Amino acid sequence: MLIETYEIELYTPPWNPGGDRFAARARFAGNISKVLPYLNAILRGAHYVPAMNTLMVKQGELLVAFHPYEIAITDAANHTDAERQLKPWIELVNQTWERRREITPEQSSRPRPTHLAIYKLLPNTNCRQCNELTCYIFATKLMLSLRKLEECKPLFEPAYEEQRAALQDLISP
Ligand code: SF4
């Protein structure tokens, strides 16, 4: 078993300062880097970055990030909710490791666009029509798949046609 015990920690995510929802992580002592290529092989749509020992996968509106010593999720109401959401991912790590001889590990990676690359293509007017304080926060949430491009209405004006096309190309799966 790769993860025997773990501790849950809640924290305020940088993309939601002052909000009433939290991000959360399960921290453990063992290094799970060696299971990531196996998870990459079985989780559809996963983004694996071998150089950073990180694998990310989206489940509905939730983003789950696997790091060597922690598994993090982008949204939890409280400690109990975080435990409920993180437990299945911890079990998946352990089960995948036990079944590794049946799985061909996948090393290929497809990096996600950075929030800065996204930010540069937004209108950068901080108009707040998307209900975010700044375009930068919107870009960060877009990178994490917490917002959709359509929610930036100015981007769909003719003046931003080229930027919109570039952004759609950048963030398309
Ligand atoms: S609606 Fe678009 S332009 Fe306005 S703040 Fe949000 S991301 Fe920026």
Coordinates of C-alpha atoms in Angstrom, one line a residue, residues 55-159:
L55 CA -0.7 14.6 -12.7
M56 CA -4.0 16.5 -12.9
V57 CA -7.4 15.2 -13.8
K58 CA -10.8 16.9 -13.9
Q59 CA -13.9 15.4 -12.5
G60 CA -16.9 17.6 -13.2
E61 CA -16.1 21.0 -11.8
L62 CA -13.4 19.5 -9.6
L63 CA -9.7 19.5 -10.4
V64 CA -7.6 16.8 -8.7
A65 CA -3.8 17.2 -8.6
F66 CA -1.5 14.3 -7.6
H67 CA 1.9 15.4 -6.3
P68 CA 4.7 13.2 -4.7
Y69 CA 3.5 13.8 -1.1
E70 CA 0.0 15.1 -1.5
I71 CA -3.3 14.9 -3.4
A72 CA -5.1 18.2 -3.7
I73 CA -8.6 19.2 -4.8
T74 CA -9.9 22.6 -5.8
D75 CA -13.2 22.7 -3.8
A76 CA -14.4 21.5 -0.5
A77 CA -17.0 22.9 1.9
N78 CA -15.3 21.8 5.1
H79 CA -13.0 19.1 6.6
T80 CA -15.6 16.3 6.4
D81 CA -16.4 17.1 2.8
A82 CA -12.7 17.2 1.9
E83 CA -12.2 13.7 3.5
R84 CA -15.2 12.4 1.6
Q85 CA -13.9 13.7 -1.7
L86 CA -10.2 12.7 -1.2
K87 CA -10.7 9.2 0.1
P88 CA -11.7 7.6 -3.2
W89 CA -8.6 9.2 -4.9
I90 CA -6.3 7.8 -2.2
E91 CA -7.9 4.3 -2.6
L92 CA -7.4 4.7 -6.4
V93 CA -3.7 5.3 -5.8
N94 CA -3.4 2.2 -3.6
Q95 CA -5.5 0.0 -5.9
T96 CA -3.6 1.2 -9.1
W97 CA -0.3 0.4 -7.4
E98 CA -1.5 -3.1 -6.5
R99 CA -2.7 -3.7 -10.1
R100 CA 0.4 -2.1 -11.7
R101 CA 1.5 -5.4 -13.4
E102 CA -1.7 -5.4 -15.4
I103 CA -1.3 -1.8 -16.6
T104 CA 1.1 -0.4 -19.2
P105 CA 2.5 2.8 -17.7
E106 CA 2.0 5.9 -19.9
Q107 CA 4.8 8.5 -19.8
S108 CA 3.6 10.9 -22.4
S109 CA 2.6 14.3 -21.2
R110 CA 0.4 17.1 -22.5
P111 CA 1.0 20.3 -20.5
R112 CA -1.9 22.5 -19.6
P113 CA -1.7 26.1 -20.8
T114 CA -0.4 28.5 -18.1
H115 CA -2.6 31.2 -16.6
L116 CA -0.2 33.8 -17.9
A117 CA -0.6 32.6 -21.5
I118 CA -4.4 32.7 -21.0
Y119 CA -4.3 36.1 -19.3
K120 CA -2.3 37.7 -22.2
L121 CA -5.2 36.8 -24.6
L122 CA -8.0 38.1 -22.4
P123 CA -9.3 41.7 -23.0
N124 CA -7.5 42.8 -19.8
T125 CA -10.0 45.5 -19.0
N126 CA -10.9 44.2 -15.5
C127 CA -14.6 45.0 -16.4
R128 CA -15.9 42.4 -13.9
Q129 CA -18.7 41.2 -16.2
C130 CA -17.6 37.7 -15.3
N131 CA -18.0 38.5 -11.6
E132 CA -14.3 38.2 -11.0
L133 CA -12.3 41.2 -9.6
T134 CA -9.7 41.0 -12.4
C135 CA -9.0 39.3 -15.7
Y136 CA -6.0 37.6 -14.0
I137 CA -8.2 35.8 -11.5
F138 CA -10.5 34.8 -14.4
A139 CA -7.4 33.5 -16.3
T140 CA -6.3 31.4 -13.3
K141 CA -9.8 29.9 -12.9
L142 CA -10.0 29.2 -16.6
M143 CA -6.6 27.4 -16.4
L144 CA -8.0 25.3 -13.6
S145 CA -11.2 24.6 -15.6
L146 CA -13.3 26.4 -12.9
R147 CA -14.7 28.9 -15.4
K148 CA -15.6 28.7 -19.1
L149 CA -14.4 31.0 -21.9
E150 CA -18.0 31.9 -22.7
E151 CA -18.3 33.6 -19.3
C152 CA -16.0 36.4 -20.5
K153 CA -18.7 38.2 -22.6
P154 CA -16.4 41.0 -24.0
L155 CA -14.2 38.4 -25.6
F156 CA -17.1 37.5 -28.0
E157 CA -17.2 41.1 -29.4
P158 CA -15.8 41.5 -32.9
A159 CA -12.8 43.4 -31.7

